mmCIF file of C-alpha atoms in Angstrom:
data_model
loop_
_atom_site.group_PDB
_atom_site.id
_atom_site.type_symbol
_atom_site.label_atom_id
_atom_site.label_comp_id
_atom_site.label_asym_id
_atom_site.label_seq_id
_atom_site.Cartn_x
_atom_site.Cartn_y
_atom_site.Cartn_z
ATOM 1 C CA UNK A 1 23.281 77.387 -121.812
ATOM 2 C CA UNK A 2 26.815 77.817 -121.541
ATOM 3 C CA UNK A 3 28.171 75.824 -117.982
ATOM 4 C CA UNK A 4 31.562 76.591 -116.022
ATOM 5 C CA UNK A 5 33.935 74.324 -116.710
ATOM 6 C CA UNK A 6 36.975 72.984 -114.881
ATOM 7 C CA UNK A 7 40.038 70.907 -115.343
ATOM 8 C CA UNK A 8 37.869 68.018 -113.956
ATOM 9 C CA UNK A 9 35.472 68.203 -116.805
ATOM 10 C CA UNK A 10 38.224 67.493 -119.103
ATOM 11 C CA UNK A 11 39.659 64.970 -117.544
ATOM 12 C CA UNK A 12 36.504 63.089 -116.496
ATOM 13 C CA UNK A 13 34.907 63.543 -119.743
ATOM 14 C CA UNK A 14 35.211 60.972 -123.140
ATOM 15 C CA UNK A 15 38.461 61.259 -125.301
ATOM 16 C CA UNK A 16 37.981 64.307 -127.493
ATOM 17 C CA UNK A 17 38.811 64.722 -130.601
ATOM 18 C CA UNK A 18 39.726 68.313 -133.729
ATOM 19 C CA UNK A 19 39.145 67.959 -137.144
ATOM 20 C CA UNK A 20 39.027 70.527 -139.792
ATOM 21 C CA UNK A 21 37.000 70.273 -142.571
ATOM 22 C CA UNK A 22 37.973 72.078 -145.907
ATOM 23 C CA UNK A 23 34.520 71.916 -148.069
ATOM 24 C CA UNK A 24 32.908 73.836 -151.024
ATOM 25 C CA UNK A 25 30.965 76.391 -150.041
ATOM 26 C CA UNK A 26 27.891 75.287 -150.821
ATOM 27 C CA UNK A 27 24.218 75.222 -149.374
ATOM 28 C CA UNK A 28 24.218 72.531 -147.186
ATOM 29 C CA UNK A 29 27.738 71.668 -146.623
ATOM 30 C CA UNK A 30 27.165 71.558 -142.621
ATOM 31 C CA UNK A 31 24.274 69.413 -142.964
ATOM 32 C CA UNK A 32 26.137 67.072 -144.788
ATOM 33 C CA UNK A 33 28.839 67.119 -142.544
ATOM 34 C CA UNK A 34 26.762 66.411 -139.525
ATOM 35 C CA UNK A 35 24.616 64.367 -140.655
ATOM 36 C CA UNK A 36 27.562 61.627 -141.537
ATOM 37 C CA UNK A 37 28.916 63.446 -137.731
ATOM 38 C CA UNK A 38 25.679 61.675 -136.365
ATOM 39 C CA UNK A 39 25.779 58.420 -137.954
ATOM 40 C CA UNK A 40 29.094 57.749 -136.675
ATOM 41 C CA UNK A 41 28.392 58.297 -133.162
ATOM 42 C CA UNK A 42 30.004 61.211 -133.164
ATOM 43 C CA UNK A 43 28.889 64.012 -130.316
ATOM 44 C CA UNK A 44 29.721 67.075 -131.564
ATOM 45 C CA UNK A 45 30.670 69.602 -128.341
ATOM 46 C CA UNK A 46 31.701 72.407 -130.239
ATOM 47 C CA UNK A 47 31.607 73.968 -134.479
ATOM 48 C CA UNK A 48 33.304 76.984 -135.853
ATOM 49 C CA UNK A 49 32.669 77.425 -139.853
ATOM 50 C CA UNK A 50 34.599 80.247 -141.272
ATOM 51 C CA UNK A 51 34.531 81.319 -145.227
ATOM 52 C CA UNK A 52 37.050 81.969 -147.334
ATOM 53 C CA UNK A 53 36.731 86.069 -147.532
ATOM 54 C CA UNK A 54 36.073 87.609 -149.665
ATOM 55 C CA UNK A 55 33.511 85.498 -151.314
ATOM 56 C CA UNK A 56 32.939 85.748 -155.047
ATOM 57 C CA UNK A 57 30.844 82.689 -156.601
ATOM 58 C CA UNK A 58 29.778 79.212 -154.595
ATOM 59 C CA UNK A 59 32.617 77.592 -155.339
ATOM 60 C CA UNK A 60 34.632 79.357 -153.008
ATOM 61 C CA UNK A 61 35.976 77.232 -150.237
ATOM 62 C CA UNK A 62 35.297 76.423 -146.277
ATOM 63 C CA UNK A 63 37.149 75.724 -143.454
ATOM 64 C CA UNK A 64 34.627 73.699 -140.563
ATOM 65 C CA UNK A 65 36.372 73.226 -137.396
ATOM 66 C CA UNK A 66 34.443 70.705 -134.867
ATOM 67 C CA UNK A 67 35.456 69.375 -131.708
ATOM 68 C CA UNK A 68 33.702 66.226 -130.637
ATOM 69 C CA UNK A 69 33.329 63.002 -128.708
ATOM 70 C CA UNK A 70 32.453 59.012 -128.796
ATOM 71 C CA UNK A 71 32.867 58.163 -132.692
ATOM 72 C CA UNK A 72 32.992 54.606 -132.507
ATOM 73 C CA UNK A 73 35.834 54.677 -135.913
ATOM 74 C CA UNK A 74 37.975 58.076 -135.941
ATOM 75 C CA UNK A 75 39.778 56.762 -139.288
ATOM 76 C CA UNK A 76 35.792 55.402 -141.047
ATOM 77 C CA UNK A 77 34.310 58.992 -140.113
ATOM 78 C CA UNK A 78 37.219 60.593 -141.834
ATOM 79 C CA UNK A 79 36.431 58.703 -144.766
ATOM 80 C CA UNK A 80 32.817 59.255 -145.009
ATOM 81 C CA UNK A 81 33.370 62.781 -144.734
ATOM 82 C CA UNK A 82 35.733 62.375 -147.465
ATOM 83 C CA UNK A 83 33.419 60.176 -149.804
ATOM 84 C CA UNK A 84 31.157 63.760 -149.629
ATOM 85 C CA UNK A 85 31.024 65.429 -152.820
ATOM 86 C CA UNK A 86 31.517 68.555 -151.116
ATOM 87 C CA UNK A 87 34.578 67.923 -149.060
ATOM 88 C CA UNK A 88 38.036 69.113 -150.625
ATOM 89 C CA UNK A 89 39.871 67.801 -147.525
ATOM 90 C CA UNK A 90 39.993 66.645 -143.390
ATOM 91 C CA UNK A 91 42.658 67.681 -141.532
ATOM 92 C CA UNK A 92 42.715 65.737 -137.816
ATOM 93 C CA UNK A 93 43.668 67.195 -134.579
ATOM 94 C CA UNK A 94 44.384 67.635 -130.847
ATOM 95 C CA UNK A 95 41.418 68.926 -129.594
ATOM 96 C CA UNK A 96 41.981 72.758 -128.083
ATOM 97 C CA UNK A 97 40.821 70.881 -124.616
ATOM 98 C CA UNK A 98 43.775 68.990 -124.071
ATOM 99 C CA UNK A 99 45.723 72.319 -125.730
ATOM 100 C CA UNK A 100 44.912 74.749 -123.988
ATOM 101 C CA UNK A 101 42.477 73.301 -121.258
ATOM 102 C CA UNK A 102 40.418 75.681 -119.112
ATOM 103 C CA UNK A 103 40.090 79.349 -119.600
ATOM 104 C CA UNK A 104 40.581 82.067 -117.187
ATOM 105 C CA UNK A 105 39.103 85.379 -119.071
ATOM 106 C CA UNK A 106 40.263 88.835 -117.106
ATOM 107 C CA UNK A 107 38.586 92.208 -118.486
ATOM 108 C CA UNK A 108 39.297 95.760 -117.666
ATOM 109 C CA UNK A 109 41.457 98.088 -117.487
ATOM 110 C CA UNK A 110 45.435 97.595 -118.439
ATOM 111 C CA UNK A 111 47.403 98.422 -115.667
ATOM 112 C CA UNK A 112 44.955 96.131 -113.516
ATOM 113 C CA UNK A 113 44.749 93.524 -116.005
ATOM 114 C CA UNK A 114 48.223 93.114 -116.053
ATOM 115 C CA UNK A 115 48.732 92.673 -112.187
ATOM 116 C CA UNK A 116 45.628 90.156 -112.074
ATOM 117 C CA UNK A 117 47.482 88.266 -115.184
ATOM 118 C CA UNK A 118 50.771 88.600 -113.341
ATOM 119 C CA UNK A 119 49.124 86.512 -110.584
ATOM 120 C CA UNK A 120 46.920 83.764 -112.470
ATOM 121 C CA UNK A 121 49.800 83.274 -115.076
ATOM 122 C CA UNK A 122 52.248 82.567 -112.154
ATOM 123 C CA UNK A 123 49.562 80.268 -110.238
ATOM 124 C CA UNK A 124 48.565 78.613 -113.758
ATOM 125 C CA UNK A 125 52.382 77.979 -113.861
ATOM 126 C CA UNK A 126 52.245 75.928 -110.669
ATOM 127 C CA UNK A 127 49.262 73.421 -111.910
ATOM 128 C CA UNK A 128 50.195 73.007 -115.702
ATOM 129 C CA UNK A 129 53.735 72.031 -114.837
ATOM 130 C CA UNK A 130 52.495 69.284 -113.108
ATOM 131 C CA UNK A 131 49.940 68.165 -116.142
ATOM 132 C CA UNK A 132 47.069 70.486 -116.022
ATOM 133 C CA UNK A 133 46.095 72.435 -118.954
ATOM 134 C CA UNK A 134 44.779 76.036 -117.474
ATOM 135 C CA UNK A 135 45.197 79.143 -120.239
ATOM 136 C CA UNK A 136 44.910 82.755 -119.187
ATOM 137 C CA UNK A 137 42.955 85.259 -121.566
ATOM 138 C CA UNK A 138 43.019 89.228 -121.321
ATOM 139 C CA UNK A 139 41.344 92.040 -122.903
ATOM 140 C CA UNK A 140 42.237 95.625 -121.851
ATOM 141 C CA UNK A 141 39.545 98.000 -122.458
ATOM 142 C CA UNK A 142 37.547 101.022 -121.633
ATOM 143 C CA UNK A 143 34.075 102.160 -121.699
ATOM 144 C CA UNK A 144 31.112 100.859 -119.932
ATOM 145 C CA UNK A 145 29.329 100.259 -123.580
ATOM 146 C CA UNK A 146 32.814 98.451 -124.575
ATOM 147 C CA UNK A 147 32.750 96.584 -121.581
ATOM 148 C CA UNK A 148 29.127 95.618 -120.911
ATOM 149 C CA UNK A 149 29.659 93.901 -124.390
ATOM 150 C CA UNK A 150 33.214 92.026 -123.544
ATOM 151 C CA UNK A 151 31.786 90.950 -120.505
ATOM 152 C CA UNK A 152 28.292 89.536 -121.769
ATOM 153 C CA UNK A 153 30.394 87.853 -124.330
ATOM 154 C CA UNK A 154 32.221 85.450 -122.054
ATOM 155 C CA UNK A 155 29.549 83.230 -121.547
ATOM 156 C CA UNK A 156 29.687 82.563 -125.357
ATOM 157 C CA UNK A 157 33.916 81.966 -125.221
ATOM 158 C CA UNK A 158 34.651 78.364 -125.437
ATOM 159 C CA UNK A 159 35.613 76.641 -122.411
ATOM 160 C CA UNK A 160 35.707 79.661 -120.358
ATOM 161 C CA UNK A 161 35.773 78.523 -116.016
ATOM 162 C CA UNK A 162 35.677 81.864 -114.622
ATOM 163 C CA UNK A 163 35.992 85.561 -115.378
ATOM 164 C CA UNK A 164 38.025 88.349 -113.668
ATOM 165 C CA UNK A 165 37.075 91.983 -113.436
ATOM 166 C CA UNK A 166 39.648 94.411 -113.103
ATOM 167 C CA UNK A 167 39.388 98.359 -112.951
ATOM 168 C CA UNK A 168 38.210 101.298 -110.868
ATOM 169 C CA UNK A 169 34.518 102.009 -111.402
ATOM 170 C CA UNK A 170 32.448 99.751 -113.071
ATOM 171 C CA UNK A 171 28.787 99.796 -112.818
ATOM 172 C CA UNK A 172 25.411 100.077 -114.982
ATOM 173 C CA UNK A 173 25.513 98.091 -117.802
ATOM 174 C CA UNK A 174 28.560 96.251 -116.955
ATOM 175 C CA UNK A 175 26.357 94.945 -113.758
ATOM 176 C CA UNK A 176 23.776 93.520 -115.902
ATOM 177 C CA UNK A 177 26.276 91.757 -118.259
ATOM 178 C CA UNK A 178 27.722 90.186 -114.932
ATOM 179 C CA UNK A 179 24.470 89.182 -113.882
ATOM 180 C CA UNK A 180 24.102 87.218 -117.327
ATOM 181 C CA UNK A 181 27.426 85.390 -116.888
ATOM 182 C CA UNK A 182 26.755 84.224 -113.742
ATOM 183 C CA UNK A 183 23.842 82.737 -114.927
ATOM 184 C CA UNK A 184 25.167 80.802 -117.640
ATOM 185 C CA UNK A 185 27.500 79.562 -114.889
ATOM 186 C CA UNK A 186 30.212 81.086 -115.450
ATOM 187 C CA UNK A 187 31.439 82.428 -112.071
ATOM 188 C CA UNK A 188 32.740 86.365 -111.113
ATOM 189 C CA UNK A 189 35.718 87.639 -109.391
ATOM 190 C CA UNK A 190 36.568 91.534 -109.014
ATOM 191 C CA UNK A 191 39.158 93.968 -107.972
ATOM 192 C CA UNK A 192 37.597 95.854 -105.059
ATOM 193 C CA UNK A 193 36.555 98.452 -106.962
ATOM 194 C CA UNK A 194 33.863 101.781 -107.191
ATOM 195 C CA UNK A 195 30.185 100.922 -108.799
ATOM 196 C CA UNK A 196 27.939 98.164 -108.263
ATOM 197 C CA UNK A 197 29.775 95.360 -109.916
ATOM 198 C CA UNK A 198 31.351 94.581 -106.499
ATOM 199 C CA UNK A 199 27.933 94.034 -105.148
ATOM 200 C CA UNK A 200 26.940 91.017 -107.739
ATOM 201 C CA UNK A 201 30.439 89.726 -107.995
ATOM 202 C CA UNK A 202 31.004 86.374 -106.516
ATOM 203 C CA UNK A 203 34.217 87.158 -104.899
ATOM 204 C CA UNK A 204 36.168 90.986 -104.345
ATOM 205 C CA UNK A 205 39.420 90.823 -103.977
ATOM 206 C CA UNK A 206 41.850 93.808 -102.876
ATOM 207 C CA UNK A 207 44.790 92.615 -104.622
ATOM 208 C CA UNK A 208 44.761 92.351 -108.219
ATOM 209 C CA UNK A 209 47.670 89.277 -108.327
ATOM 210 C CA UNK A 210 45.966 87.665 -105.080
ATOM 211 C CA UNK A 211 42.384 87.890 -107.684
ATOM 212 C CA UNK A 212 44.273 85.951 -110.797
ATOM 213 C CA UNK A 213 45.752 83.470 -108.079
ATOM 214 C CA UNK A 214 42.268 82.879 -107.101
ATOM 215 C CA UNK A 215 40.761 82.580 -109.980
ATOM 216 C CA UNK A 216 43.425 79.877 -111.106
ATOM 217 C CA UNK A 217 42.580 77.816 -107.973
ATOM 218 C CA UNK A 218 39.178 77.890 -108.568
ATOM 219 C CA UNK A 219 39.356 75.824 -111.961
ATOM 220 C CA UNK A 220 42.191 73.552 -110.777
ATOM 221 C CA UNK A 221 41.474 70.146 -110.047
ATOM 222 C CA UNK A 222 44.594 69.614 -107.270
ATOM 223 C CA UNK A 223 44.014 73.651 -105.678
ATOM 224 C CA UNK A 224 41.602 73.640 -102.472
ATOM 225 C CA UNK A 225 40.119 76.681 -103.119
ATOM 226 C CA UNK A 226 36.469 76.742 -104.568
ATOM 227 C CA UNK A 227 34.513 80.308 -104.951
ATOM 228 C CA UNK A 228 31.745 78.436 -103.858
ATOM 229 C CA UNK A 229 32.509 78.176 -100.353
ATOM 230 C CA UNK A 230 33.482 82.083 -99.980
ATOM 231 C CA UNK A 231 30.648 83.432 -102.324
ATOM 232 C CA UNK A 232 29.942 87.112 -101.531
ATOM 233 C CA UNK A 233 32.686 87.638 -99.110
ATOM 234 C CA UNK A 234 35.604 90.483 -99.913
ATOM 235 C CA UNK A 235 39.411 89.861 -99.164
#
């Protein structure tokens, strides 16, 4: 289950660490790759594989991205990746955690999405200045099908705190999506707005730019604003 994540999290939680892994691809190759993962202590919070495209034998190459925690050796797991016969290289990183921190997702249409980003990019401004790491993602887009689907999506976005809803009328299928999110813990704010999405959001807000400055607070460690304590009320 996905769980809502602030800039606490990050900073409570063990060092993290990126590394890429360029491999064969082969049958197997992520089993390998985990299994030496495992036997260096390493937690593994997060995995992205992606082929080269388009594929045309076995031999054809892959890039595995992983994310992870509490290797007791960074520089001996790099090399018993590298001692696999089916590793062509490793490629270490900042994890995106410390990059780009926290996510703020905001969904809808354009002219609102803008004025909610205008608001939560000026407020994430404020709190990344001073050493935070809050990012701000948007999606314009129309269609209760189209957005039913963005919105169910978000609880499977890495590192996403909280998501926005911004529009007119949303309703239907779009309601049940929001129901889903919330349940993987992912909190909801909306723009006051026609349908029944303002009846299962966690917070309605009038004013789109007041919405994305809430939404901000919310994940900040050093804001005193938590959605918690106004849950269900409209502003």
């Amino acid at each position: 289950m996905t769980t809502s994540l602030t800039s606490d999290d990050i900073t409570e939680n063990q060092m993290q660490y990126g590394l890429t892994v360029h491999a064969y691809h082969k049958q197997g190759v992520l089993r390998d790759i985990t299994t030496v993962m495992a036997e260096w202590n390493a937690n593994i919070i997060s995995i992205h594989l992606e082929a080269d495209e388009p594929i045309k034998d076995r031999s054809d190459a892959v890039d595995v991205y992983i994310e992870y925690e509490g290797t007791r050796d960074n520089g001996k797991l790099v090399a018993a990746l590298l001692a696999l016969p089916t590793v062509k290289n490793v490629a270490q990183h900042t994890s995106f955690n410390s990059i780009f921190g926290t996510r703020v997702i905001i969904v809808g249409a354009g002219a609102q999405v803008a004025h909610v980003a205008l608001g939560a990019v000026n407020e994430a401004d404020r709190h990344n200045i001073r050493g935070e790491r809050i990012s701000i993602d948007t999606i314009p887009i129309v269609g209760e099908e189209n957005l039913a689907m963005t919105v169910e999506a978000v609880a499977r976005l890495p590192r996403a705190a909280i998501l926005v809803l911004a529009g007119s009328l949303m309703g239907g299928a779009i309601t049940r999506s929001v129901i889903q999110v919330q349940k993987a813990g992912i909190p909801v704010i909306a723009l006051n707005m026609a349908g029944s999405v303002v009846d299962h959001a966690d917070l309605v807000v009038t004013d789109p730019i007041q919405a994305g400055v809430f939404a901000v607070m919310h994940v900040s460690r050093n804001a005193k604003f938590d959605i918690n304590r106004v849950r269900g009320r409209k502003f």
